[in-house]
Amino acid sequence: MSRDCLFCRIAEGSERADIVYSDPDVIVIRDIHPRAPVHLLVIPRQHLGSADEVEDPSVWSSVMNAAVRVARDMGLCAGGYRLVVNCGAGAGQTVYHLHVHLLAGRIFQWPPG
Ligand code: 5GP
Ligand code: ZN
């Protein structure tokens, strides 16, 4: 837990967010600036600055299982959804606490911009 980290404060409950799923390892919140009709952030409670800092593969299993579970529970599979991890400034990362974007509800272009 880092007091300087927005997602740590949200996970700990000291910063407000719209939480749609929570378990002992992961929270899922609505993105404050949605880029699609459904735009969620799947966030491990453990502070890791980016994908590049992950050593323990169980972090990925918790995060990706939570993402797919929420997608199923929200009925997103039929229309399709996209999972995105921005790693580093060049890829568009702006919050340096690992998170997976879960986007759905519109058609997505490939390759992404
Ligand atoms: P990144 O750019 O690091 O891949 O994604 C960070 C995401 O966090 C962005 O989509 C941004 O809109 C979102 N975000 C930034 N600040 C807040 C906040 O205070 N609350 C919520 N719910 N999302 C935020
Ligand atoms: Zn953090």
JSON list of C-alpha atoms and ligand atoms in Angstrom, two decimals:
[
{"chain": "A", "resi": 1, "resn": "MET", "atom": "CA", "xyz": [0.00, 0.00, 0.00]},
{"chain": "A", "resi": 2, "resn": "SER", "atom": "CA", "xyz": [1.40, 3.38, -1.03]},
{"chain": "A", "resi": 3, "resn": "ARG", "atom": "CA", "xyz": [-0.25, 6.60, 0.25]},
{"chain": "A", "resi": 4, "resn": "ASP", "atom": "CA", "xyz": [1.03, 8.30, -2.92]},
{"chain": "A", "resi": 5, "resn": "CYS", "atom": "CA", "xyz": [-0.82, 5.87, -5.17]},
{"chain": "A", "resi": 6, "resn": "LEU", "atom": "CA", "xyz": [-4.39, 6.60, -6.27]},
{"chain": "A", "resi": 7, "resn": "PHE", "atom": "CA", "xyz": [-5.34, 2.95, -6.87]},
{"chain": "A", "resi": 8, "resn": "CYS", "atom": "CA", "xyz": [-3.87, 1.87, -3.50]},
{"chain": "A", "resi": 9, "resn": "ARG", "atom": "CA", "xyz": [-6.05, 4.48, -1.80]},
{"chain": "A", "resi": 10, "resn": "ILE", "atom": "CA", "xyz": [-9.12, 3.30, -3.74]},
{"chain": "A", "resi": 11, "resn": "ALA", "atom": "CA", "xyz": [-8.38, -0.36, -2.87]},
{"chain": "A", "resi": 12, "resn": "GLU", "atom": "CA", "xyz": [-7.96, 0.58, 0.79]},
{"chain": "A", "resi": 13, "resn": "GLY", "atom": "CA", "xyz": [-11.19, 2.60, 0.80]},
{"chain": "A", "resi": 14, "resn": "SER", "atom": "CA", "xyz": [-9.78, 6.03, 1.56]},
{"chain": "A", "resi": 15, "resn": "GLU", "atom": "CA", "xyz": [-10.53, 7.35, -1.97]},
{"chain": "A", "resi": 16, "resn": "ARG", "atom": "CA", "xyz": [-13.98, 7.08, -3.55]},
{"chain": "A", "resi": 17, "resn": "ALA", "atom": "CA", "xyz": [-14.65, 4.93, -6.64]},
{"chain": "A", "resi": 18, "resn": "ASP", "atom": "CA", "xyz": [-17.56, 3.07, -8.19]},
{"chain": "A", "resi": 19, "resn": "ILE", "atom": "CA", "xyz": [-16.58, -0.51, -7.28]},
{"chain": "A", "resi": 20, "resn": "VAL", "atom": "CA", "xyz": [-18.38, -3.19, -9.30]},
{"chain": "A", "resi": 21, "resn": "TYR", "atom": "CA", "xyz": [-16.47, -6.25, -8.01]},
{"chain": "A", "resi": 22, "resn": "SER", "atom": "CA", "xyz": [-14.19, -6.96, -5.10]},
{"chain": "A", "resi": 23, "resn": "ASP", "atom": "CA", "xyz": [-12.40, -10.03, -3.74]},
{"chain": "A", "resi": 24, "resn": "PRO", "atom": "CA", "xyz": [-9.43, -10.48, -1.39]},
{"chain": "A", "resi": 25, "resn": "ASP", "atom": "CA", "xyz": [-6.92, -9.88, -4.22]},
{"chain": "A", "resi": 26, "resn": "VAL", "atom": "CA", "xyz": [-8.63, -7.65, -6.79]},
{"chain": "A", "resi": 27, "resn": "ILE", "atom": "CA", "xyz": [-11.05, -4.74, -7.16]},
{"chain": "A", "resi": 28, "resn": "VAL", "atom": "CA", "xyz": [-12.87, -3.70, -10.32]},
{"chain": "A", "resi": 29, "resn": "ILE", "atom": "CA", "xyz": [-13.96, -0.05, -10.67]},
{"chain": "A", "resi": 30, "resn": "ARG", "atom": "CA", "xyz": [-15.58, 2.11, -13.32]},
{"chain": "A", "resi": 31, "resn": "ASP", "atom": "CA", "xyz": [-13.10, 4.33, -15.15]},
{"chain": "A", "resi": 32, "resn": "ILE", "atom": "CA", "xyz": [-13.68, 8.01, -14.39]},
{"chain": "A", "resi": 33, "resn": "HIS", "atom": "CA", "xyz": [-13.15, 8.93, -18.08]},
{"chain": "A", "resi": 34, "resn": "PRO", "atom": "CA", "xyz": [-14.81, 6.06, -19.96]},
{"chain": "A", "resi": 35, "resn": "ARG", "atom": "CA", "xyz": [-13.56, 5.39, -23.51]},
{"chain": "A", "resi": 36, "resn": "ALA", "atom": "CA", "xyz": [-16.41, 2.96, -24.24]},
{"chain": "A", "resi": 37, "resn": "PRO", "atom": "CA", "xyz": [-19.97, 2.42, -22.93]},
{"chain": "A", "resi": 38, "resn": "VAL", "atom": "CA", "xyz": [-18.45, -0.08, -20.49]},
{"chain": "A", "resi": 39, "resn": "HIS", "atom": "CA", "xyz": [-14.96, 0.87, -19.26]},
{"chain": "A", "resi": 40, "resn": "LEU", "atom": "CA", "xyz": [-13.74, -0.88, -16.11]},
{"chain": "A", "resi": 41, "resn": "LEU", "atom": "CA", "xyz": [-10.34, -1.10, -14.44]},
{"chain": "A", "resi": 42, "resn": "VAL", "atom": "CA", "xyz": [-9.30, -4.44, -12.96]},
{"chain": "A", "resi": 43, "resn": "ILE", "atom": "CA", "xyz": [-6.81, -3.66, -10.20]},
{"chain": "A", "resi": 44, "resn": "PRO", "atom": "CA", "xyz": [-4.80, -5.97, -7.93]},
{"chain": "A", "resi": 45, "resn": "ARG", "atom": "CA", "xyz": [-4.83, -4.82, -4.29]},
{"chain": "A", "resi": 46, "resn": "GLN", "atom": "CA", "xyz": [-1.06, -5.37, -4.15]},
{"chain": "A", "resi": 47, "resn": "HIS", "atom": "CA", "xyz": [0.91, -2.35, -5.32]},
{"chain": "A", "resi": 48, "resn": "LEU", "atom": "CA", "xyz": [2.87, -3.12, -8.50]},
{"chain": "A", "resi": 49, "resn": "GLY", "atom": "CA", "xyz": [3.87, -0.14, -10.64]},
{"chain": "A", "resi": 50, "resn": "SER", "atom": "CA", "xyz": [3.26, -1.80, -14.00]},
{"chain": "A", "resi": 51, "resn": "ALA", "atom": "CA", "xyz": [3.16, -5.13, -15.82]},
{"chain": "A", "resi": 52, "resn": "ASP", "atom": "CA", "xyz": [6.94, -4.95, -15.91]},
{"chain": "A", "resi": 53, "resn": "GLU", "atom": "CA", "xyz": [7.09, -5.31, -12.10]},
{"chain": "A", "resi": 54, "resn": "VAL", "atom": "CA", "xyz": [5.06, -8.53, -11.89]},
{"chain": "A", "resi": 55, "resn": "GLU", "atom": "CA", "xyz": [7.16, -11.49, -10.73]},
{"chain": "A", "resi": 56, "resn": "ASP", "atom": "CA", "xyz": [4.48, -13.71, -9.19]},
{"chain": "A", "resi": 57, "resn": "PRO", "atom": "CA", "xyz": [2.30, -15.26, -11.94]},
{"chain": "A", "resi": 58, "resn": "SER", "atom": "CA", "xyz": [-0.61, -15.61, -9.50]},
{"chain": "A", "resi": 59, "resn": "VAL", "atom": "CA", "xyz": [-1.10, -11.84, -9.83]},
{"chain": "A", "resi": 60, "resn": "TRP", "atom": "CA", "xyz": [-2.05, -12.34, -13.49]},
{"chain": "A", "resi": 61, "resn": "SER", "atom": "CA", "xyz": [-4.29, -15.26, -12.64]},
{"chain": "A", "resi": 62, "resn": "SER", "atom": "CA", "xyz": [-6.23, -13.24, -10.04]},
{"chain": "A", "resi": 63, "resn": "VAL", "atom": "CA", "xyz": [-6.55, -10.19, -12.28]},
{"chain": "A", "resi": 64, "resn": "MET", "atom": "CA", "xyz": [-7.48, -12.00, -15.49]},
{"chain": "A", "resi": 65, "resn": "ASN", "atom": "CA", "xyz": [-9.90, -14.36, -13.74]},
{"chain": "A", "resi": 66, "resn": "ALA", "atom": "CA", "xyz": [-11.63, -11.37, -12.15]},
{"chain": "A", "resi": 67, "resn": "ALA", "atom": "CA", "xyz": [-11.81, -9.61, -15.54]},
{"chain": "A", "resi": 68, "resn": "VAL", "atom": "CA", "xyz": [-13.42, -12.58, -17.27]},
{"chain": "A", "resi": 69, "resn": "ARG", "atom": "CA", "xyz": [-15.76, -13.23, -14.35]},
{"chain": "A", "resi": 70, "resn": "VAL", "atom": "CA", "xyz": [-17.02, -9.63, -14.39]},
{"chain": "A", "resi": 71, "resn": "ALA", "atom": "CA", "xyz": [-17.39, -9.73, -18.19]},
{"chain": "A", "resi": 72, "resn": "ARG", "atom": "CA", "xyz": [-19.50, -12.89, -17.90]},
{"chain": "A", "resi": 73, "resn": "ASP", "atom": "CA", "xyz": [-21.56, -11.53, -15.00]},
{"chain": "A", "resi": 74, "resn": "MET", "atom": "CA", "xyz": [-22.28, -8.31, -16.94]},
{"chain": "A", "resi": 75, "resn": "GLY", "atom": "CA", "xyz": [-23.25, -10.26, -20.06]},
{"chain": "A", "resi": 76, "resn": "LEU", "atom": "CA", "xyz": [-20.48, -8.75, -22.18]},
{"chain": "A", "resi": 77, "resn": "CYS", "atom": "CA", "xyz": [-19.29, -11.87, -23.99]},
{"chain": "A", "resi": 78, "resn": "ALA", "atom": "CA", "xyz": [-21.92, -11.89, -26.74]},
{"chain": "A", "resi": 79, "resn": "GLY", "atom": "CA", "xyz": [-21.03, -8.38, -27.92]},
{"chain": "A", "resi": 80, "resn": "GLY", "atom": "CA", "xyz": [-17.33, -8.86, -27.33]},
{"chain": "A", "resi": 81, "resn": "TYR", "atom": "CA", "xyz": [-14.95, -7.09, -25.02]},
{"chain": "A", "resi": 82, "resn": "ARG", "atom": "CA", "xyz": [-11.33, -6.00, -24.98]},
{"chain": "A", "resi": 83, "resn": "LEU", "atom": "CA", "xyz": [-8.73, -6.36, -22.22]},
{"chain": "A", "resi": 84, "resn": "VAL", "atom": "CA", "xyz": [-5.84, -3.88, -22.41]},
{"chain": "A", "resi": 85, "resn": "VAL", "atom": "CA", "xyz": [-2.70, -3.33, -20.34]},
{"chain": "A", "resi": 86, "resn": "ASN", "atom": "CA", "xyz": [-0.72, -0.15, -21.02]},
{"chain": "A", "resi": 87, "resn": "CYS", "atom": "CA", "xyz": [2.83, -0.68, -19.78]},
{"chain": "A", "resi": 88, "resn": "GLY", "atom": "CA", "xyz": [4.96, 2.47, -19.67]},
{"chain": "A", "resi": 89, "resn": "ALA", "atom": "CA", "xyz": [4.44, 6.03, -20.86]},
{"chain": "A", "resi": 90, "resn": "GLY", "atom": "CA", "xyz": [5.02, 5.13, -24.53]},
{"chain": "A", "resi": 91, "resn": "ALA", "atom": "CA", "xyz": [2.06, 2.75, -24.40]},
{"chain": "A", "resi": 92, "resn": "GLY", "atom": "CA", "xyz": [-0.15, 5.32, -22.69]},
{"chain": "A", "resi": 93, "resn": "GLN", "atom": "CA", "xyz": [0.17, 4.31, -19.03]},
{"chain": "A", "resi": 94, "resn": "THR", "atom": "CA", "xyz": [-0.76, 7.25, -16.78]},
{"chain": "A", "resi": 95, "resn": "VAL", "atom": "CA", "xyz": [-1.46, 5.59, -13.42]},
{"chain": "A", "resi": 96, "resn": "TYR", "atom": "CA", "xyz": [1.52, 3.61, -12.10]},
{"chain": "A", "resi": 97, "resn": "HIS", "atom": "CA", "xyz": [-0.36, 0.87, -10.28]},
{"chain": "A", "resi": 98, "resn": "LEU", "atom": "CA", "xyz": [-0.94, -2.23, -12.44]},
{"chain": "A", "resi": 99, "resn": "HIS", "atom": "CA", "xyz": [-4.43, -2.43, -13.98]},
{"chain": "A", "resi": 100, "resn": "VAL", "atom": "CA", "xyz": [-6.22, -4.09, -16.87]},
{"chain": "A", "resi": 101, "resn": "HIS", "atom": "CA", "xyz": [-8.76, -2.06, -18.84]},
{"chain": "A", "resi": 102, "resn": "LEU", "atom": "CA", "xyz": [-11.98, -3.96, -19.62]},
{"chain": "A", "resi": 103, "resn": "LEU", "atom": "CA", "xyz": [-13.75, -2.22, -22.51]},
{"chain": "A", "resi": 104, "resn": "ALA", "atom": "CA", "xyz": [-17.05, -3.18, -24.12]},
{"chain": "A", "resi": 105, "resn": "GLY", "atom": "CA", "xyz": [-20.24, -1.87, -25.66]},
{"chain": "A", "resi": 106, "resn": "ARG", "atom": "CA", "xyz": [-18.97, -0.66, -29.03]},
{"chain": "A", "resi": 107, "resn": "ILE", "atom": "CA", "xyz": [-16.95, -1.85, -32.04]},
{"chain": "A", "resi": 108, "resn": "PHE", "atom": "CA", "xyz": [-13.16, -1.63, -31.51]},
{"chain": "A", "resi": 109, "resn": "GLN", "atom": "CA", "xyz": [-10.63, -0.99, -34.26]},
{"chain": "A", "resi": 110, "resn": "TRP", "atom": "CA", "xyz": [-7.57, -3.18, -34.84]},
{"chain": "A", "resi": 111, "resn": "PRO", "atom": "CA", "xyz": [-4.74, -2.40, -34.47]},
{"chain": "A", "resi": 112, "resn": "PRO", "atom": "CA", "xyz": [-5.44, 0.01, -31.60]},
{"chain": "A", "resi": 113, "resn": "GLY", "atom": "CA", "xyz": [-4.18, 3.57, -32.05]},
{"chain": "B", "resi": 1, "resn": "5GP", "atom": "P1", "xyz": [-3.65, 4.08, -17.94]},
{"chain": "B", "resi": 1, "resn": "5GP", "atom": "O1", "xyz": [-3.62, 5.38, -18.72]},
{"chain": "B", "resi": 1, "resn": "5GP", "atom": "O2", "xyz": [-2.63, 4.12, -16.82]},
{"chain": "B", "resi": 1, "resn": "5GP", "atom": "O3", "xyz": [-3.58, 2.85, -18.76]},
{"chain": "B", "resi": 1, "resn": "5GP", "atom": "O4", "xyz": [-5.09, 4.04, -17.27]},
{"chain": "B", "resi": 1, "resn": "5GP", "atom": "C1", "xyz": [-5.42, 4.80, -16.15]},
{"chain": "B", "resi": 1, "resn": "5GP", "atom": "C2", "xyz": [-6.91, 4.97, -16.16]},
{"chain": "B", "resi": 1, "resn": "5GP", "atom": "O5", "xyz": [-7.30, 5.45, -14.88]},
{"chain": "B", "resi": 1, "resn": "5GP", "atom": "C3", "xyz": [-7.41, 6.00, -17.18]},
{"chain": "B", "resi": 1, "resn": "5GP", "atom": "O6", "xyz": [-8.31, 5.36, -18.09]},
{"chain": "B", "resi": 1, "resn": "5GP", "atom": "C4", "xyz": [-8.09, 7.07, -16.33]},
{"chain": "B", "resi": 1, "resn": "5GP", "atom": "O7", "xyz": [-9.26, 7.57, -16.92]},
{"chain": "B", "resi": 1, "resn": "5GP", "atom": "C5", "xyz": [-8.38, 6.33, -15.04]},
{"chain": "B", "resi": 1, "resn": "5GP", "atom": "N1", "xyz": [-8.42, 7.18, -13.86]},
{"chain": "B", "resi": 1, "resn": "5GP", "atom": "C6", "xyz": [-7.55, 8.19, -13.56]},
{"chain": "B", "resi": 1, "resn": "5GP", "atom": "N2", "xyz": [-7.90, 8.73, -12.37]},
{"chain": "B", "resi": 1, "resn": "5GP", "atom": "C7", "xyz": [-9.00, 8.06, -11.93]},
{"chain": "B", "resi": 1, "resn": "5GP", "atom": "C8", "xyz": [-9.81, 8.18, -10.75]},
{"chain": "B", "resi": 1, "resn": "5GP", "atom": "O8", "xyz": [-9.59, 9.02, -9.88]},
{"chain": "B", "resi": 1, "resn": "5GP", "atom": "N3", "xyz": [-10.84, 7.31, -10.63]},
{"chain": "B", "resi": 1, "resn": "5GP", "atom": "C9", "xyz": [-11.11, 6.36, -11.58]},
{"chain": "B", "resi": 1, "resn": "5GP", "atom": "N4", "xyz": [-12.15, 5.55, -11.37]},
{"chain": "B", "resi": 1, "resn": "5GP", "atom": "N5", "xyz": [-10.36, 6.22, -12.71]},
{"chain": "B", "resi": 1, "resn": "5GP", "atom": "C10", "xyz": [-9.32, 7.07, -12.88]},
{"chain": "B", "resi": 2, "resn": "ZN", "atom": "ZN", "xyz": [-0.67, 1.40, -5.73]}
]
